[in-house]
Short mmCIF file of C-alpha atoms in Angstrom, two decimals:
data_model
loop_
_atom_site.label_atom_id
_atom_site.label_comp_id
_atom_site.label_asym_id
_atom_site.label_seq_id
_atom_site.Cartn_x
_atom_site.Cartn_y
_atom_site.Cartn_z
CA UNK A 1 -42.04 42.30 105.34
CA UNK A 2 -39.11 42.85 102.89
CA UNK A 3 -36.45 40.39 102.62
CA UNK A 4 -33.02 40.97 101.33
CA UNK A 5 -30.72 38.15 100.01
CA UNK A 6 -27.02 39.04 99.34
CA UNK A 7 -23.74 37.20 98.59
CA UNK A 8 -20.73 38.42 100.50
CA UNK A 9 -17.69 36.45 99.15
CA UNK A 10 -17.65 33.38 101.42
CA UNK A 11 -21.21 33.35 102.81
CA UNK A 12 -24.73 33.82 101.87
CA UNK A 13 -26.90 36.18 104.03
CA UNK A 14 -30.56 36.42 104.69
CA UNK A 15 -31.79 39.58 106.35
CA UNK A 16 -34.65 42.01 106.77
CA UNK A 17 -34.56 45.61 107.70
CA UNK A 18 -33.89 44.58 111.40
CA UNK A 19 -30.56 42.91 110.55
CA UNK A 20 -29.09 39.56 109.48
CA UNK A 21 -31.05 36.60 110.59
CA UNK A 22 -29.24 33.65 108.89
CA UNK A 23 -25.94 33.14 107.42
CA UNK A 24 -25.00 30.16 105.11
CA UNK A 25 -21.02 29.86 104.93
CA UNK A 26 -19.82 28.67 101.49
CA UNK A 27 -18.20 25.77 103.09
CA UNK A 28 -21.15 24.44 105.02
CA UNK A 29 -23.70 21.96 103.89
CA UNK A 30 -27.38 22.99 103.81
CA UNK A 31 -29.39 20.41 105.94
CA UNK A 32 -32.76 20.66 104.35
CA UNK A 33 -34.28 18.06 106.69
CA UNK A 34 -33.14 19.73 110.10
CA UNK A 35 -34.62 22.98 108.74
CA UNK A 36 -37.82 21.46 107.80
CA UNK A 37 -38.08 19.95 111.38
CA UNK A 38 -37.46 23.24 112.91
CA UNK A 39 -40.22 24.73 110.91
CA UNK A 40 -42.69 22.00 111.82
CA UNK A 41 -41.87 22.39 115.59
CA UNK A 42 -42.22 26.05 115.44
CA UNK A 43 -45.57 25.91 113.57
CA UNK A 44 -47.07 23.56 116.33
CA UNK A 45 -46.94 26.30 118.79
CA UNK A 46 -47.70 29.25 116.48
CA UNK A 47 -49.97 30.95 119.10
CA UNK A 48 -47.23 31.39 121.63
CA UNK A 49 -44.73 32.77 119.13
CA UNK A 50 -43.58 36.28 119.71
CA UNK A 51 -43.45 38.59 116.64
CA UNK A 52 -39.72 38.17 116.72
CA UNK A 53 -40.21 34.27 116.76
CA UNK A 54 -42.61 34.75 113.73
CA UNK A 55 -40.28 36.69 111.85
CA UNK A 56 -37.51 34.20 112.53
CA UNK A 57 -39.68 31.50 111.32
CA UNK A 58 -40.30 33.25 108.24
CA UNK A 59 -36.78 34.01 107.58
CA UNK A 60 -36.03 30.13 108.21
CA UNK A 61 -38.60 29.25 105.74
CA UNK A 62 -37.07 31.70 103.22
CA UNK A 63 -33.89 30.11 103.70
CA UNK A 64 -35.18 26.58 103.28
CA UNK A 65 -36.87 27.48 100.16
CA UNK A 66 -33.42 29.10 99.00
CA UNK A 67 -31.69 25.80 99.77
CA UNK A 68 -34.33 23.82 97.89
CA UNK A 69 -33.67 25.83 94.76
CA UNK A 70 -29.96 25.28 95.01
CA UNK A 71 -30.49 21.58 95.45
CA UNK A 72 -32.46 21.52 92.35
CA UNK A 73 -29.29 22.32 90.58
CA UNK A 74 -26.56 20.52 92.42
CA UNK A 75 -26.50 17.09 94.11
CA UNK A 76 -27.72 17.07 97.65
CA UNK A 77 -24.35 15.82 98.85
CA UNK A 78 -22.52 18.84 97.43
CA UNK A 79 -21.47 21.48 99.65
CA UNK A 80 -22.74 24.97 99.32
CA UNK A 81 -19.63 26.15 97.72
CA UNK A 82 -20.44 24.30 94.67
CA UNK A 83 -22.67 27.32 93.82
CA UNK A 84 -20.78 29.73 91.60
CA UNK A 85 -20.71 33.22 92.97
CA UNK A 86 -21.03 36.14 90.47
CA UNK A 87 -17.68 37.79 91.56
CA UNK A 88 -15.55 34.84 92.47
CA UNK A 89 -12.83 33.61 90.19
CA UNK A 90 -13.11 30.02 88.70
CA UNK A 91 -11.44 27.13 90.55
CA UNK A 92 -8.05 26.18 88.84
CA UNK A 93 -8.17 22.94 86.73
CA UNK A 94 -7.50 19.93 88.81
CA UNK A 95 -4.98 18.73 86.04
CA UNK A 96 -2.71 21.68 86.31
CA UNK A 97 -1.88 24.08 83.53
CA UNK A 98 -4.15 23.69 80.51
CA UNK A 99 -2.60 25.17 77.14
CA UNK A 100 -4.71 27.37 75.16
CA UNK A 101 -6.12 25.99 71.86
CA UNK A 102 -4.22 26.80 68.66
CA UNK A 103 -4.24 25.84 65.03
CA UNK A 104 -2.48 22.58 64.18
CA UNK A 105 -1.99 23.45 60.57
CA UNK A 106 0.00 26.66 59.19
CA UNK A 107 0.73 27.54 55.52
CA UNK A 108 3.98 29.27 55.12
CA UNK A 109 2.95 31.97 52.54
CA UNK A 110 5.64 33.01 49.99
CA UNK A 111 5.75 36.73 51.07
CA UNK A 112 9.08 38.45 51.78
CA UNK A 113 9.53 37.61 54.56
CA UNK A 114 7.29 34.73 54.82
CA UNK A 115 3.97 34.80 56.52
CA UNK A 116 2.60 32.06 58.70
CA UNK A 117 -1.18 31.70 58.07
CA UNK A 118 -3.10 29.61 60.56
CA UNK A 119 -5.97 27.31 59.32
CA UNK A 120 -9.09 26.24 61.16
CA UNK A 121 -9.47 22.50 62.00
CA UNK A 122 -12.37 22.34 59.55
CA UNK A 123 -9.99 23.61 56.67
CA UNK A 124 -7.20 20.92 57.28
CA UNK A 125 -9.35 18.05 55.46
CA UNK A 126 -10.03 20.18 52.62
CA UNK A 127 -6.37 21.22 52.24
CA UNK A 128 -5.44 17.34 52.30
CA UNK A 129 -8.03 16.34 50.03
CA UNK A 130 -6.89 19.09 47.43
CA UNK A 131 -3.34 17.81 47.69
CA UNK A 132 -4.79 14.32 47.14
CA UNK A 133 -6.75 15.46 44.07
CA UNK A 134 -3.36 16.66 42.66
CA UNK A 135 -3.86 20.38 42.97
CA UNK A 136 -0.50 20.93 44.45
CA UNK A 137 0.48 24.28 46.24
CA UNK A 138 0.73 27.64 44.86
CA UNK A 139 4.20 29.21 45.57
CA UNK A 140 3.05 32.83 44.81
CA UNK A 141 1.99 34.80 47.87
CA UNK A 142 -1.58 34.75 48.91
CA UNK A 143 -1.88 38.12 47.40
CA UNK A 144 0.74 40.91 46.53
CA UNK A 145 1.16 42.51 49.96
CA UNK A 146 1.92 40.63 53.03
CA UNK A 147 -0.56 39.51 55.54
CA UNK A 148 -0.56 42.14 58.36
CA UNK A 149 -3.35 43.67 60.59
CA UNK A 150 -3.64 46.52 58.29
CA UNK A 151 -4.69 44.57 55.23
CA UNK A 152 -6.37 41.56 56.87
CA UNK A 153 -9.89 42.69 56.06
CA UNK A 154 -8.68 43.61 52.44
CA UNK A 155 -7.58 40.04 51.99
CA UNK A 156 -10.88 38.82 53.50
CA UNK A 157 -12.93 41.11 50.96
CA UNK A 158 -10.90 40.56 47.92
CA UNK A 159 -10.82 36.83 48.35
CA UNK A 160 -14.20 36.20 49.79
CA UNK A 161 -12.73 34.16 52.51
CA UNK A 162 -12.86 34.47 56.30
CA UNK A 163 -10.02 36.42 58.06
CA UNK A 164 -9.37 33.42 60.24
CA UNK A 165 -8.36 30.22 58.42
CA UNK A 166 -7.93 32.01 54.96
CA UNK A 167 -8.42 29.77 52.15
CA UNK A 168 -6.25 29.41 49.06
CA UNK A 169 -7.39 30.40 45.53
CA UNK A 170 -6.81 26.84 44.07
CA UNK A 171 -5.42 27.06 40.49
CA UNK A 172 -6.35 23.77 38.76
CA UNK A 173 -3.37 22.03 37.49
CA UNK A 174 -3.12 20.03 34.31
CA UNK A 175 -4.23 16.41 34.21
CA UNK A 176 -3.48 13.32 32.38
CA UNK A 177 -0.27 11.66 31.28
CA UNK A 178 2.88 13.47 32.83
CA UNK A 179 0.78 15.26 35.54
CA UNK A 180 2.16 13.79 38.50
CA UNK A 181 2.13 15.41 41.98
CA UNK A 182 4.28 14.77 45.05
CA UNK A 183 3.70 15.45 48.81
CA UNK A 184 7.05 15.44 50.88
CA UNK A 185 6.47 14.72 54.60
CA UNK A 186 9.27 15.55 56.90
CA UNK A 187 9.89 13.67 60.08
CA UNK A 188 12.46 14.19 62.74
CA UNK A 189 14.27 10.93 61.99
CA UNK A 190 16.24 9.48 64.89
CA UNK A 191 14.51 11.45 67.66
CA UNK A 192 12.12 10.49 70.32
CA UNK A 193 9.35 12.32 68.38
CA UNK A 194 9.78 10.17 65.25
CA UNK A 195 7.16 7.89 66.37
CA UNK A 196 4.69 10.70 66.79
CA UNK A 197 5.68 12.20 63.44
CA UNK A 198 4.77 8.84 61.64
CA UNK A 199 1.37 8.68 63.46
CA UNK A 200 0.72 12.17 62.29
CA UNK A 201 1.83 11.29 58.86
CA UNK A 202 -0.64 8.20 58.73
CA UNK A 203 -3.47 10.74 59.73
CA UNK A 204 -2.60 13.01 57.02
CA UNK A 205 -2.25 10.42 54.40
CA UNK A 206 -5.71 8.95 55.27
CA UNK A 207 -7.40 12.19 54.24
CA UNK A 208 -5.16 12.71 51.26
CA UNK A 209 -6.04 9.29 49.57
CA UNK A 210 -9.89 9.92 49.84
CA UNK A 211 -10.44 11.42 46.53
CA UNK A 212 -7.81 9.05 44.76
CA UNK A 213 -10.26 6.10 43.97
CA UNK A 214 -8.77 4.12 40.90
CA UNK A 215 -5.95 6.55 40.75
CA UNK A 216 -2.24 5.46 41.09
CA UNK A 217 -0.82 6.40 44.58
CA UNK A 218 2.32 5.47 46.25
CA UNK A 219 4.07 6.01 49.69
CA UNK A 220 7.83 6.40 49.07
CA UNK A 221 9.95 5.22 52.11
CA UNK A 222 13.45 7.21 52.16
CA UNK A 223 14.68 4.82 54.92
CA UNK A 224 14.46 1.62 52.69
CA UNK A 225 17.34 1.22 50.01
CA UNK A 226 16.21 0.52 46.53
CA UNK A 227 17.58 -3.01 46.92
CA UNK A 228 14.76 -3.59 49.45
CA UNK A 229 11.93 -3.13 46.93
CA UNK A 230 11.20 -6.71 46.70
CA UNK A 231 10.97 -6.89 50.38
CA UNK A 232 8.39 -4.10 50.35
CA UNK A 233 6.32 -6.12 47.55
CA UNK A 234 6.45 -9.38 49.63
CA UNK A 235 5.14 -7.58 52.56
CA UNK A 236 2.38 -5.95 50.71
CA UNK A 237 1.10 -9.56 49.38
CA UNK A 238 1.76 -11.27 52.73
CA UNK A 239 1.51 -8.80 55.64
CA UNK A 240 4.47 -10.39 57.44
CA UNK A 241 5.50 -7.47 59.55
CA UNK A 242 8.29 -9.66 61.30
CA UNK A 243 9.62 -10.99 57.93
CA UNK A 244 9.93 -7.33 56.66
CA UNK A 245 11.69 -6.01 59.94
CA UNK A 246 14.21 -8.99 60.09
CA UNK A 247 14.88 -8.96 56.27
CA UNK A 248 15.65 -5.20 55.88
CA UNK A 249 17.81 -5.49 58.89
CA UNK A 250 19.78 -8.60 57.58
CA UNK A 251 20.09 -7.60 53.94
CA UNK A 252 19.60 -3.91 53.60
CA UNK A 253 21.32 -2.66 56.84
CA UNK A 254 18.09 -1.03 57.96
CA UNK A 255 17.98 -1.04 61.89
CA UNK A 256 15.16 -3.01 63.31
CA UNK A 257 14.12 0.00 65.50
CA UNK A 258 13.77 2.14 62.30
CA UNK A 259 11.46 -0.19 60.60
CA UNK A 260 9.34 -0.69 63.65
CA UNK A 261 8.78 2.92 64.11
CA UNK A 262 7.42 3.09 60.44
CA UNK A 263 5.22 0.07 60.85
CA UNK A 264 1.99 2.22 61.27
CA UNK A 265 2.62 3.79 57.88
CA UNK A 266 3.57 0.45 56.24
CA UNK A 267 0.24 -0.87 57.65
CA UNK A 268 -1.72 1.85 56.23
CA UNK A 269 -0.18 1.62 52.85
CA UNK A 270 -1.01 -2.13 52.77
CA UNK A 271 -4.66 -1.76 54.05
CA UNK A 272 -5.24 1.15 51.54
CA UNK A 273 -3.75 -0.71 48.47
CA UNK A 274 -1.21 2.01 48.22
CA UNK A 275 2.20 1.22 46.32
CA UNK A 276 5.21 1.15 48.66
CA UNK A 277 8.49 2.33 46.96
CA UNK A 278 11.96 1.94 48.36
CA UNK A 279 13.77 5.31 47.44
CA UNK A 280 17.30 5.54 49.34
CA UNK A 281 20.52 4.77 47.69
CA UNK A 282 22.50 1.70 49.20
CA UNK A 283 24.27 2.23 52.50
CA UNK A 284 27.41 0.80 50.98
CA UNK A 285 27.33 3.54 48.31
CA UNK A 286 26.90 6.36 50.92
CA UNK A 287 29.83 5.12 52.63
CA UNK A 288 31.95 5.01 49.58
CA UNK A 289 31.23 8.67 48.51
CA UNK A 290 31.75 10.02 52.08
CA UNK A 291 35.11 8.34 52.10
CA UNK A 292 36.42 8.14 48.62
CA UNK A 293 34.12 10.61 46.57
CA UNK A 294 31.55 10.20 43.81
CA UNK A 295 33.70 8.89 41.24
CA UNK A 296 34.45 5.82 43.28
CA UNK A 297 30.68 4.66 43.58
CA UNK A 298 29.63 1.62 41.44
CA UNK A 299 29.11 3.15 38.02
CA UNK A 300 26.08 0.95 37.39
CA UNK A 301 24.39 2.12 40.49
CA UNK A 302 25.53 5.80 40.06
CA UNK A 303 24.05 5.91 36.60
CA UNK A 304 20.78 4.53 38.09
CA UNK A 305 20.90 7.43 40.90
CA UNK A 306 21.76 10.18 38.46
CA UNK A 307 19.72 10.15 35.17
CA UNK A 308 20.27 13.99 34.68
CA UNK A 309 24.03 14.19 34.94
CA UNK A 310 24.26 17.58 33.36
CA UNK A 311 21.51 19.08 35.53
CA UNK A 312 23.08 17.52 38.77
CA UNK A 313 26.38 19.15 37.99
CA UNK A 314 24.85 22.53 37.02
CA UNK A 315 22.62 22.49 40.21
CA UNK A 316 25.66 22.94 42.38
CA UNK A 317 26.18 26.44 40.72
CA UNK A 318 22.79 27.66 41.31
CA UNK A 319 22.48 30.68 43.48
CA UNK A 320 19.66 29.47 45.26
CA UNK A 321 21.25 26.07 45.88
CA UNK A 322 24.45 27.71 47.12
CA UNK A 323 22.18 29.67 49.70
CA UNK A 324 20.38 26.39 50.81
CA UNK A 325 23.90 24.52 50.97
CA UNK A 326 25.34 27.24 53.22
CA UNK A 327 22.51 28.03 55.50
CA UNK A 328 20.78 24.49 55.66
CA UNK A 329 22.59 21.56 54.35
CA UNK A 330 26.10 22.06 55.87
CA UNK A 331 24.50 22.90 59.38
CA UNK A 332 24.14 19.00 59.68
CA UNK A 333 27.93 18.30 59.04
CA UNK A 334 29.31 16.23 61.97
CA UNK A 335 32.81 14.85 61.29
CA UNK A 336 32.90 11.13 61.17
CA UNK A 337 36.71 10.97 61.43
CA UNK A 338 39.69 13.45 61.58
CA UNK A 339 40.01 13.29 57.66
CA UNK A 340 36.28 13.86 57.14
CA UNK A 341 35.54 17.25 55.62
CA UNK A 342 32.42 19.38 54.63
CA UNK A 343 33.05 18.48 51.05
CA UNK A 344 32.78 14.95 51.71
CA UNK A 345 29.48 15.51 53.64
CA UNK A 346 28.31 17.67 50.72
CA UNK A 347 29.05 14.83 48.13
CA UNK A 348 27.11 12.18 50.15
CA UNK A 349 24.07 14.49 50.72
CA UNK A 350 23.64 15.53 47.12
CA UNK A 351 23.90 11.98 45.92
CA UNK A 352 21.59 10.85 48.52
CA UNK A 353 18.96 13.73 47.44
CA UNK A 354 19.38 12.90 43.71
CA UNK A 355 18.89 9.37 44.30
CA UNK A 356 15.71 9.67 46.11
CA UNK A 357 14.21 12.25 43.69
CA UNK A 358 15.02 9.93 40.72
CA UNK A 359 13.39 6.83 42.26
CA UNK A 360 10.27 8.82 43.08
CA UNK A 361 10.06 10.49 39.69
CA UNK A 362 10.72 7.31 37.84
CA UNK A 363 7.72 5.66 39.53
CA UNK A 364 5.53 8.64 39.03
CA UNK A 365 6.12 9.84 35.47
CA UNK A 366 4.76 6.86 33.74
CA UNK A 367 1.45 6.80 35.61
CA UNK A 368 -1.23 9.58 34.62
CA UNK A 369 -2.47 11.70 37.53
CA UNK A 370 -0.27 9.88 40.00
CA UNK A 371 0.61 10.92 43.53
CA UNK A 372 3.60 10.07 45.57
CA UNK A 373 3.92 10.84 49.31
CA UNK A 374 7.64 10.83 50.07
CA UNK A 375 8.34 10.26 53.72
CA UNK A 376 11.94 11.72 54.39
CA UNK A 377 14.20 13.16 57.08
CA UNK A 378 13.25 16.79 58.17
CA UNK A 379 16.66 18.15 57.36
CA UNK A 380 16.54 16.54 53.60
CA UNK A 381 13.32 18.85 53.03
CA UNK A 382 13.45 21.95 54.97
CA UNK A 383 14.05 25.28 52.97
CA UNK A 384 13.06 23.63 49.97
CA UNK A 385 16.40 22.66 48.58
CA UNK A 386 16.58 18.89 48.95
CA UNK A 387 14.78 16.04 47.47
CA UNK A 388 11.88 18.46 46.98
CA UNK A 389 13.96 20.92 44.98
CA UNK A 390 15.16 18.37 42.56
CA UNK A 391 11.83 16.65 41.51
CA UNK A 392 10.70 18.93 38.72
CA UNK A 393 14.18 18.85 37.04
CA UNK A 394 14.47 15.00 37.18
CA UNK A 395 10.90 14.39 35.87
CA UNK A 396 11.50 16.50 32.84
CA UNK A 397 14.91 14.46 32.36
CA UNK A 398 12.81 11.37 32.50
CA UNK A 399 9.85 12.66 30.42
CA UNK A 400 10.32 15.70 28.14
CA UNK A 401 6.51 16.62 28.21
CA UNK A 402 6.38 16.41 31.95
CA UNK A 403 3.92 18.75 33.68
CA UNK A 404 5.65 18.51 37.00
CA UNK A 405 6.86 22.00 38.11
CA UNK A 406 7.55 23.49 41.50
CA UNK A 407 3.78 23.85 42.37
CA UNK A 408 3.39 20.09 41.80
CA UNK A 409 5.59 19.44 44.87
CA UNK A 410 4.17 20.12 48.37
CA UNK A 411 6.39 20.09 51.36
CA UNK A 412 4.94 19.41 54.88
CA UNK A 413 7.15 19.49 57.99
CA UNK A 414 5.72 17.58 60.75
CA UNK A 415 5.95 18.93 64.46
CA UNK A 416 9.01 21.15 63.79
CA UNK A 417 10.78 22.74 66.67
CA UNK A 418 12.70 25.99 66.53
CA UNK A 419 16.08 24.08 66.84
CA UNK A 420 15.12 21.90 63.93
CA UNK A 421 14.50 25.01 61.66
CA UNK A 422 17.91 26.36 62.70
CA UNK A 423 16.40 29.15 64.67
CA UNK A 424 18.59 30.78 67.42
CA UNK A 425 15.63 31.85 69.42
CA UNK A 426 12.38 30.08 70.81
CA UNK A 427 10.41 30.66 67.57
CA UNK A 428 10.58 28.70 64.45
CA UNK A 429 12.71 30.11 61.62
CA UNK A 430 10.62 30.66 58.32
CA UNK A 431 13.29 31.52 55.73
CA UNK A 432 16.84 31.75 54.85
CA UNK A 433 18.08 34.46 52.80
CA UNK A 434 17.50 37.95 54.45
CA UNK A 435 20.54 39.90 53.46
CA UNK A 436 20.37 42.52 50.60
CA UNK A 437 22.77 40.38 48.68
CA UNK A 438 20.77 37.14 48.86
CA UNK A 439 17.24 38.21 49.29
CA UNK A 440 16.30 37.58 45.77
CA UNK A 441 17.05 33.82 46.41
CA UNK A 442 14.99 33.75 49.69
CA UNK A 443 13.77 30.32 50.38
CA UNK A 444 10.87 29.58 52.86
CA UNK A 445 11.03 26.75 55.31
CA UNK A 446 8.19 24.68 53.72
CA UNK A 447 4.81 25.01 52.21
CA UNK A 448 3.15 23.86 55.57
CA UNK A 449 3.89 23.04 59.01
CA UNK A 450 1.66 20.58 60.80
#
């Protein structure tokens, strides 16, 4: 006798040439014990069974055998619809929509326009360790032409890397005295996501410091005024978090909520033995410059903030900096009073950027192969025109034989949104300077977005 077993959408059918003998609906449970009792009862009176009955018994035995095979792969308490049918669609996930996996690290390659290159998770740690080793980030395009589908394979062949998760051709940077490097991490200060940005920064720094045994490494905090340096030093020796939070609030005008948000980063710095550096100018000086102008800031502190006065002034006439000012910096202007003008906001911002860059450079240039990780607001770093743009110039002003150039400064923006990049669409913006008149000064968003 020939037996046919078929699956038809919601039921399992067992039949022979004479027709269908048994159907198992996919929402039924297969009761193996009752089927076995039925077989035993029929076999006890086998002599009186008709051919039709015998055929039915054989069919039932076949069904029981099939049910036994299914029970071997699923628990006996599960219903028959636990068996995956060959043409049925998978059940929807119980937790609702599950987003597709995507890369979490992208390099903004310096093509015109910039190209966003995704990296595999396995490459992320290698990138961070390379930054920790002081290798910096190349500002030239990955290769001469842009990264497109047409030349993707050519890039893979030319560079000996995989087409997904392309690796950089790392150029070894000079080492020794004057060879400092900087990594600027941009957080969305004052937003609900700032805490998540700080947690991400902690994870990145953990990998960055792995190759830095017995090398000078610091975390620079742009929310702590330079007068708070002693408080950071006290915290490093004592570990008194409440004392730090309350002291910064009382003596340095740092809101308690801000310091508490950055406690994970402060804890990491202390546990890893990293130097903690206060970078920001005093809140009082920022109020003065915004209201009364740069010339009215305390002259002693102003001299401390600006060690390269000539370069500080000349920068305002730089074509690339003018582009950054118009398309990025001034986008953050919010009047504080009826008399507040964009020029007042501009003066405040350039002094803040210069003061932070000077404090970071002052720490780094006297330490061979030093690394400083600067944690600063997102809008002070985007489009490479803020603190990050000033660091090479200030380092050379402090140390004539400084080896710090733009490739020694790496900018990473954490969890950026389209709005934070000044995009008018749902997609992040990668550059400013796309018109024929300013494309020569085009500036990309950052070196990496994470």
